[in-house]
CSV table of N, CA and C in Angstrom, one decimal:
chain,number,residue,atom,x,y,z
X,14,MET,N,-36.6,-31.8,38.4
X,14,MET,CA,-35.4,-31.3,37.8
X,14,MET,C,-35.4,-29.6,37.8
X,15,ALA,N,-34.0,-29.3,38.0
X,15,ALA,CA,-33.7,-28.0,37.7
X,15,ALA,C,-33.9,-27.5,36.5
X,16,HIS,N,-34.5,-26.3,36.4
X,16,HIS,CA,-34.7,-25.4,35.2
X,16,HIS,C,-33.3,-24.5,35.1
X,17,LYS,N,-32.5,-24.3,35.9
X,17,LYS,CA,-31.5,-23.3,36.0
X,17,LYS,C,-30.0,-24.1,35.7
X,18,LYS,N,-29.3,-23.8,35.1
X,18,LYS,CA,-27.9,-24.5,35.3
X,18,LYS,C,-27.1,-24.0,36.6
X,19,GLY,N,-26.1,-25.1,37.3
X,19,GLY,CA,-25.6,-24.7,38.3
X,19,GLY,C,-24.4,-23.7,38.0
X,20,ALA,N,-23.7,-23.0,39.4
X,20,ALA,CA,-23.0,-22.0,39.2
X,20,ALA,C,-21.6,-22.6,38.7
X,21,GLY,N,-21.5,-23.2,37.6
X,21,GLY,CA,-20.2,-23.8,37.1
X,21,GLY,C,-19.9,-22.7,36.1
X,22,SER,N,-18.9,-23.3,35.5
X,22,SER,CA,-18.2,-22.2,34.4
X,22,SER,C,-18.9,-22.7,33.1
X,23,SER,N,-18.9,-21.7,32.1
X,23,SER,CA,-19.6,-21.9,30.9
X,23,SER,C,-19.0,-22.8,30.4
X,24,LYS,N,-19.7,-23.5,29.0
X,24,LYS,CA,-19.0,-24.4,28.1
X,24,LYS,C,-18.2,-23.6,27.1
X,25,ASN,N,-18.6,-22.2,26.9
X,25,ASN,CA,-17.9,-21.3,25.7
X,25,ASN,C,-16.9,-20.4,26.2
X,26,GLY,N,-16.3,-19.6,25.5
X,26,GLY,CA,-15.3,-18.5,25.7
X,26,GLY,C,-14.0,-19.2,25.6
X,27,ARG,N,-13.8,-19.9,24.7
X,27,ARG,CA,-12.5,-20.6,24.5
X,27,ARG,C,-11.9,-20.3,23.2
X,28,GLU,N,-12.6,-19.4,22.4
X,28,GLU,CA,-12.2,-19.0,21.1
X,28,GLU,C,-10.7,-18.2,21.4
X,29,SER,N,-10.0,-18.6,20.3
X,29,SER,CA,-8.5,-17.6,20.6
X,29,SER,C,-8.6,-16.2,19.4
X,30,HIS,N,-7.8,-15.4,19.8
X,30,HIS,CA,-7.7,-14.3,18.8
X,30,HIS,C,-7.0,-14.6,17.8
X,31,SER,N,-7.7,-13.8,16.6
X,31,SER,CA,-6.7,-14.2,15.5
X,31,SER,C,-5.3,-13.3,15.6
X,32,LYS,N,-4.6,-14.0,14.9
X,32,LYS,CA,-2.9,-13.9,14.8
X,32,LYS,C,-2.4,-13.1,13.8
X,33,ARG,N,-3.3,-12.3,12.8
X,33,ARG,CA,-3.1,-11.3,11.8
X,33,ARG,C,-1.9,-11.7,11.0
X,34,LEU,N,-2.1,-13.1,10.5
X,34,LEU,CA,-1.0,-13.7,9.8
X,34,LEU,C,-1.2,-13.2,8.2
X,35,GLY,N,-0.3,-13.4,7.4
X,35,GLY,CA,-0.2,-13.1,6.1
X,35,GLY,C,0.8,-12.3,5.6
X,36,ILE,N,0.6,-11.9,4.4
X,36,ILE,CA,1.6,-11.2,3.6
X,36,ILE,C,1.3,-9.6,4.0
X,37,LYS,N,2.1,-8.9,4.3
X,37,LYS,CA,2.1,-7.3,4.8
X,37,LYS,C,2.6,-6.7,3.8
X,38,ILE,N,3.4,-6.8,3.1
X,38,ILE,CA,4.0,-6.2,1.9
X,38,ILE,C,4.1,-6.5,0.7
X,39,PHE,N,3.4,-6.5,-0.3
X,39,PHE,CA,3.2,-7.4,-1.4
X,39,PHE,C,4.4,-7.1,-2.4
X,40,GLY,N,4.5,-8.0,-3.5
X,40,GLY,CA,5.5,-7.9,-4.4
X,40,GLY,C,5.3,-6.4,-5.3
X,41,GLY,N,6.5,-5.9,-5.4
X,41,GLY,CA,6.5,-4.7,-6.2
X,41,GLY,C,6.2,-3.7,-5.3
X,42,GLN,N,5.9,-3.8,-4.1
X,42,GLN,CA,5.6,-2.4,-3.2
X,42,GLN,C,7.2,-2.1,-2.6
X,43,ASP,N,7.2,-0.9,-2.3
X,43,ASP,CA,8.6,-0.6,-1.3
X,43,ASP,C,8.7,-0.8,0.0
X,44,ALA,N,9.7,-1.3,0.5
X,44,ALA,CA,9.9,-1.5,2.0
X,44,ALA,C,11.0,-0.8,2.5
X,45,ILE,N,11.1,-0.5,3.8
X,45,ILE,CA,12.1,0.0,4.4
X,45,ILE,C,12.9,-0.8,5.4
X,46,ALA,N,14.1,-0.7,5.7
X,46,ALA,CA,14.4,-1.6,6.7
X,46,ALA,C,13.7,-2.0,7.8
X,47,GLY,N,13.4,-3.1,8.1
X,47,GLY,CA,12.9,-3.2,9.5
X,47,GLY,C,11.5,-3.6,9.2
X,48,ASN,N,10.9,-3.4,8.1
X,48,ASN,CA,9.6,-3.4,7.6
X,48,ASN,C,9.3,-4.9,7.8
X,49,ILE,N,8.1,-5.4,8.3
X,49,ILE,CA,7.8,-6.9,8.1
X,49,ILE,C,7.0,-7.1,6.9
X,50,ILE,N,7.6,-8.3,6.1
X,50,ILE,CA,6.8,-8.4,5.0
X,50,ILE,C,5.9,-9.4,5.1
X,51,VAL,N,6.2,-10.6,5.6
X,51,VAL,CA,5.3,-11.7,5.7
X,51,VAL,C,5.3,-12.1,7.4
X,52,ARG,N,3.9,-12.3,8.1
X,52,ARG,CA,3.9,-12.9,9.2
X,52,ARG,C,3.2,-14.6,8.8
X,53,GLN,N,3.8,-15.3,9.3
X,53,GLN,CA,3.5,-16.9,9.1
X,53,GLN,C,3.9,-17.9,10.2
X,54,ARG,N,3.2,-19.0,10.1
X,54,ARG,CA,3.6,-20.0,11.0
X,54,ARG,C,4.2,-21.0,10.0
X,55,GLY,N,5.4,-21.4,10.4
X,55,GLY,CA,6.3,-22.3,9.4
X,55,GLY,C,7.0,-21.2,8.5
X,56,THR,N,7.6,-22.0,7.5
X,56,THR,CA,8.2,-21.3,6.6
X,56,THR,C,7.3,-21.6,5.2
X,57,LYS,N,6.3,-20.9,5.1
X,57,LYS,CA,5.5,-21.0,3.7
X,57,LYS,C,6.3,-20.4,2.6
X,58,HIS,N,6.9,-19.0,2.9
X,58,HIS,CA,7.7,-18.3,2.3
X,58,HIS,C,9.0,-18.1,2.8
X,59,HIS,N,10.0,-18.7,2.0
X,59,HIS,CA,11.5,-18.7,2.4
X,59,HIS,C,12.1,-17.4,2.3
X,60,PRO,N,13.1,-17.1,3.1
X,60,PRO,CA,13.9,-15.8,2.9
X,60,PRO,C,15.0,-15.9,1.9
X,61,ASP,N,14.9,-15.2,1.5
X,61,ASP,CA,16.1,-15.0,-0.1
X,61,ASP,C,17.1,-13.7,0.1
X,62,LYS,N,17.3,-12.9,-0.7
X,62,LYS,CA,18.4,-11.8,-0.5
X,62,LYS,C,17.7,-10.7,0.2
X,63,ASN,N,18.6,-10.0,1.0
X,63,ASN,CA,18.4,-8.9,1.7
X,63,ASN,C,17.0,-8.9,2.7
X,64,VAL,N,16.6,-10.2,3.1
X,64,VAL,CA,15.8,-10.2,4.0
X,64,VAL,C,16.1,-10.9,5.4
X,65,GLY,N,15.4,-10.8,6.6
X,65,GLY,CA,15.8,-11.7,7.5
X,65,GLY,C,14.7,-12.7,8.1
X,66,LEU,N,14.9,-13.7,8.9
X,66,LEU,CA,13.8,-14.4,9.4
X,66,LEU,C,13.9,-14.5,10.9
X,67,GLY,N,12.8,-13.9,11.4
X,67,GLY,CA,12.7,-14.0,12.7
X,67,GLY,C,12.2,-15.4,13.6
X,68,LYS,N,12.4,-15.4,14.8
X,68,LYS,CA,12.3,-16.7,15.5
X,68,LYS,C,10.7,-17.5,15.1
X,69,ASP,N,10.0,-16.5,15.0
X,69,ASP,CA,8.6,-17.0,14.7
X,69,ASP,C,8.1,-17.0,13.3
X,70,HIS,N,9.3,-17.4,12.1
X,70,HIS,CA,9.3,-17.0,10.8
X,70,HIS,C,8.8,-15.9,10.4
X,71,THR,N,8.7,-14.8,10.7
X,71,THR,CA,8.3,-13.7,10.3
X,71,THR,C,9.7,-13.2,9.4
X,72,ILE,N,9.1,-12.8,8.1
X,72,ILE,CA,10.3,-12.4,7.1
X,72,ILE,C,10.1,-11.0,7.2
X,73,PHE,N,11.2,-10.4,7.5
X,73,PHE,CA,11.5,-8.6,7.3
X,73,PHE,C,12.6,-8.0,6.5
X,74,ALA,N,12.6,-7.0,5.9
X,74,ALA,CA,13.5,-6.1,5.0
X,74,ALA,C,14.6,-6.0,5.9
X,75,MET,N,16.0,-6.2,5.5
X,75,MET,CA,16.9,-5.8,5.9
X,75,MET,C,17.6,-4.7,5.2
X,76,ILE,N,17.2,-4.2,4.3
X,76,ILE,CA,17.7,-2.9,3.5
X,76,ILE,C,16.5,-2.3,2.9
X,77,ASP,N,16.4,-1.1,2.5
X,77,ASP,CA,15.3,-0.4,1.8
X,77,ASP,C,15.2,-0.8,0.3
X,78,GLY,N,14.1,-1.2,-0.2
X,78,GLY,CA,14.3,-1.4,-1.6
X,78,GLY,C,12.5,-1.8,-2.0
X,79,THR,N,12.5,-2.8,-3.0
X,79,THR,CA,11.5,-3.3,-3.3
X,79,THR,C,11.3,-4.8,-3.2
X,80,VAL,N,10.2,-5.2,-2.7
X,80,VAL,CA,9.8,-6.6,-2.3
X,80,VAL,C,9.5,-7.4,-3.6
X,81,VAL,N,10.2,-8.7,-3.6
X,81,VAL,CA,9.9,-9.4,-5.1
X,81,VAL,C,9.8,-10.8,-4.2
X,82,PHE,N,8.5,-11.3,-5.1
X,82,PHE,CA,8.2,-12.8,-4.7
X,82,PHE,C,8.7,-13.6,-5.9
X,83,LYS,N,9.1,-14.8,-5.5
X,83,LYS,CA,9.6,-15.7,-6.8
X,83,LYS,C,9.5,-17.1,-6.3
X,84,LYS,N,9.3,-18.0,-7.3
X,84,LYS,CA,9.5,-19.6,-6.9
X,84,LYS,C,10.7,-19.9,-7.7
X,85,LYS,N,11.4,-20.6,-7.0
X,85,LYS,CA,12.8,-21.2,-7.5
X,85,LYS,C,12.5,-22.8,-8.2
X,86,ALA,N,13.4,-23.4,-8.4
X,86,ALA,CA,13.2,-24.8,-9.2
X,86,ALA,C,12.6,-25.8,-8.0
X,87,ASP,N,12.8,-25.5,-7.1
X,87,ASP,CA,12.4,-26.4,-5.8
X,87,ASP,C,10.7,-26.1,-5.7
X,88,ASN,N,10.0,-25.2,-6.4
X,88,ASN,CA,8.6,-24.9,-6.3
X,88,ASN,C,8.5,-24.4,-5.1
X,89,LYS,N,9.5,-23.6,-4.2
X,89,LYS,CA,9.4,-23.0,-3.0
X,89,LYS,C,9.2,-21.5,-3.2
X,90,SER,N,8.1,-20.8,-2.5
X,90,SER,CA,8.2,-19.3,-2.6
X,90,SER,C,9.6,-18.6,-1.7
X,91,TYR,N,9.9,-17.8,-2.5
X,91,TYR,CA,11.0,-17.1,-2.0
X,91,TYR,C,10.8,-15.5,-1.9
X,92,VAL,N,11.2,-14.9,-1.1
X,92,VAL,CA,11.2,-13.4,-0.8
X,92,VAL,C,12.5,-12.7,-0.6
X,93,SER,N,12.3,-11.7,-1.6
X,93,SER,CA,13.7,-10.8,-1.7
X,93,SER,C,13.6,-9.3,-1.5
X,94,VAL,N,14.6,-8.6,-1.0
X,94,VAL,CA,14.2,-7.1,-1.3
X,94,VAL,C,15.4,-6.7,-2.1
X,95,LEU,N,15.0,-5.9,-3.5
X,95,LEU,CA,16.0,-5.5,-4.2
X,95,LEU,C,15.9,-4.0,-4.0
X,96,PRO,N,17.4,-3.7,-3.9
X,96,PRO,CA,17.5,-2.3,-3.5
X,96,PRO,C,17.3,-1.2,-4.6
X,97,PHE,N,16.8,0.1,-4.1
X,97,PHE,CA,16.4,1.1,-5.3
X,97,PHE,C,17.7,1.3,-6.0
X,98,THR,N,17.5,1.7,-7.3
X,98,THR,CA,18.6,2.2,-8.1
X,98,THR,C,18.8,3.6,-8.0
X,99,GLN,N,19.7,4.1,-8.4
X,99,GLN,CA,19.9,5.6,-8.6
X,99,GLN,C,18.9,6.2,-9.2
X,100,ALA,N,18.5,5.4,-10.5
X,100,ALA,CA,17.9,6.3,-11.6
X,100,ALA,C,16.4,6.2,-11.1
X,101,GLU,N,15.9,5.5,-10.0
X,101,GLU,CA,14.6,5.4,-9.5
X,101,GLU,C,14.5,6.7,-8.4
X,102,THR,N,15.5,7.1,-7.9
X,102,THR,CA,15.4,8.0,-6.9
X,102,THR,C,15.9,9.3,-7.1
X,103,VAL,N,15.7,9.8,-8.5
X,103,VAL,CA,15.9,11.0,-8.9
X,103,VAL,C,14.7,11.9,-8.6
X,104,GLU,N,15.4,13.2,-7.8
X,104,GLU,CA,14.2,13.8,-7.4
X,104,GLU,C,13.7,14.9,-8.5
X,105,VAL,N,12.4,15.1,-8.4
X,105,VAL,CA,11.8,16.0,-9.5
X,105,VAL,C,11.4,17.3,-8.8
X,106,GLU,N,11.9,18.2,-9.6
X,106,GLU,CA,11.8,19.5,-9.0
X,106,GLU,C,10.5,20.1,-8.8
X,107,PRO,N,9.9,20.8,-7.9
X,107,PRO,CA,8.4,21.2,-7.7
X,107,PRO,C,7.9,21.9,-8.7
X,108,VAL,N,6.8,22.0,-9.3
X,108,VAL,CA,6.4,22.8,-10.3
X,108,VAL,C,5.8,24.1,-9.7
X,109,GLU,N,6.1,25.3,-10.1
X,109,GLU,CA,5.4,26.4,-9.5
X,109,GLU,C,3.8,26.5,-9.8
X,110,LYS,N,3.2,26.6,-8.5
X,110,LYS,CA,1.8,27.1,-8.8
X,110,LYS,C,1.5,28.5,-9.2
X,111,LYS,N,0.6,28.3,-10.0
X,111,LYS,CA,0.0,29.9,-10.4
X,111,LYS,C,-1.0,30.4,-9.3
X,112,GLU,N,-0.9,31.6,-8.9
X,112,GLU,CA,-1.7,32.0,-7.9
X,112,GLU,C,-3.2,32.5,-8.6
X,113,VAL,N,-4.2,31.9,-8.0
X,113,VAL,CA,-5.5,32.1,-8.3
X,113,VAL,C,-6.1,33.1,-7.5
X,114,LYS,N,-6.7,34.4,-8.0
X,114,LYS,CA,-7.2,35.3,-7.0
X,114,LYS,C,-8.8,35.2,-6.9
X,115,ALA,N,-9.0,35.2,-5.9
X,115,ALA,CA,-10.5,34.9,-5.8
X,115,ALA,C,-11.4,36.2,-6.5
X,116,ALA,N,-10.9,37.0,-6.9
X,116,ALA,CA,-11.8,38.3,-7.3
X,116,ALA,C,-11.7,37.9,-8.9
X,117,ALA,N,-10.8,37.2,-9.5
X,117,ALA,CA,-10.5,37.0,-10.9
X,117,ALA,C,-11.5,35.8,-11.2
X,118,VAL,N,-11.7,34.8,-10.4
X,118,VAL,CA,-12.6,33.6,-10.6
X,118,VAL,C,-14.0,34.2,-10.5
X,119,LYS,N,-14.8,34.0,-11.3
X,119,LYS,CA,-16.3,34.3,-11.1
X,119,LYS,C,-17.1,33.6,-11.9
X,120,LYS,N,-18.3,33.2,-11.4
X,120,LYS,CA,-19.1,32.4,-12.2
X,120,LYS,C,-19.9,33.1,-13.4
X,121,GLU,N,-19.7,32.3,-14.4
X,121,GLU,CA,-20.3,32.8,-15.7
X,121,GLU,C,-21.9,32.3,-15.8
X,122,THR,N,-22.6,33.7,-16.1
X,122,THR,CA,-24.0,33.6,-16.0
X,122,THR,C,-24.3,33.3,-17.5
X,123,LYS,N,-25.6,33.2,-17.7
X,123,LYS,CA,-26.0,32.7,-19.4
X,123,LYS,C,-25.6,34.0,-20.0
X,124,ALA,N,-25.8,35.5,-19.5
X,124,ALA,CA,-25.8,36.6,-20.4
X,124,ALA,C,-24.2,36.8,-20.3
X,125,THR,N,-23.2,36.5,-19.6
X,125,THR,CA,-21.9,36.6,-19.9
X,125,THR,C,-21.4,35.7,-20.9
X,126,VAL,N,-22.0,34.3,-21.1
X,126,VAL,CA,-21.6,33.5,-21.8
X,126,VAL,C,-22.0,33.9,-23.3
X,127,ALA,N,-23.1,34.5,-23.6
X,127,ALA,CA,-24.0,34.9,-24.4
X,127,ALA,C,-22.7,36.1,-25.2
X,128,LYS,N,-22.6,36.8,-24.2
X,128,LYS,CA,-21.6,37.9,-24.9
X,128,LYS,C,-20.2,37.6,-25.5
X,129,LYS,N,-19.6,36.3,-25.0
X,129,LYS,CA,-18.5,35.8,-25.3
X,129,LYS,C,-18.6,35.1,-26.8
X,130,VAL,N,-19.7,34.7,-26.6
X,130,VAL,CA,-20.2,33.8,-27.9
X,130,VAL,C,-20.4,34.7,-29.0
X,131,THR,N,-20.9,35.8,-28.9
X,131,THR,CA,-21.2,36.9,-29.8
X,131,THR,C,-19.7,37.6,-30.2
X,132,LYS,N,-18.9,38.0,-29.2
X,132,LYS,CA,-17.7,38.4,-29.5
X,132,LYS,C,-16.8,37.4,-30.3
X,133,ALA,N,-16.9,36.4,-30.0
X,133,ALA,CA,-16.2,35.5,-30.8
X,133,ALA,C,-16.6,35.0,-32.2
X,134,GLU,N,-17.9,35.3,-32.4
X,134,GLU,CA,-18.2,35.1,-33.9
X,134,GLU,C,-18.2,36.6,-34.4
X,135,ALA,N,-18.1,37.8,-33.9
X,135,ALA,CA,-17.9,39.0,-34.4
X,135,ALA,C,-17.0,39.0,-35.5
X,136,PRO,N,-15.9,38.7,-34.9
X,136,PRO,CA,-14.5,39.0,-36.0
X,136,PRO,C,-14.5,37.9,-37.1
X,137,ALA,N,-15.2,36.8,-37.0
X,137,ALA,CA,-15.1,35.8,-38.0
X,137,ALA,C,-16.2,36.2,-38.9
X,138,ALA,N,-17.4,37.1,-38.6
X,138,ALA,CA,-18.1,37.6,-39.9
X,138,ALA,C,-17.5,38.4,-40.6
X,139,GLU,N,-16.4,39.2,-40.7
X,139,GLU,CA,-15.8,40.0,-41.4
X,139,GLU,C,-15.4,39.3,-42.5
């Protein structure tokens, strides 16, 4: 009997690559138009307001807004994108930063801390 296999093909090597399915943008997160929200096989999640359905059942945002997942009376999951409101997009003015000079920042030694403590206690003793 032969102890080596013949020059035939191996029996392994038929594993397919993962398809990276699932929810890409979760409920409450912001999406911009064109963002993929869900990659799926079949319609586990159904499209609702302001989303589109691709030919491979991918759900994508059609407008900028916040992603919402909900179940309706038929107990099916529906995905919507609610547009941003004007109140949420109010721009905040940047706060001015104080300049910190390297010379002004110095390490405190035990002696300088002791001097500060005695100076703070001195007026209180009067």
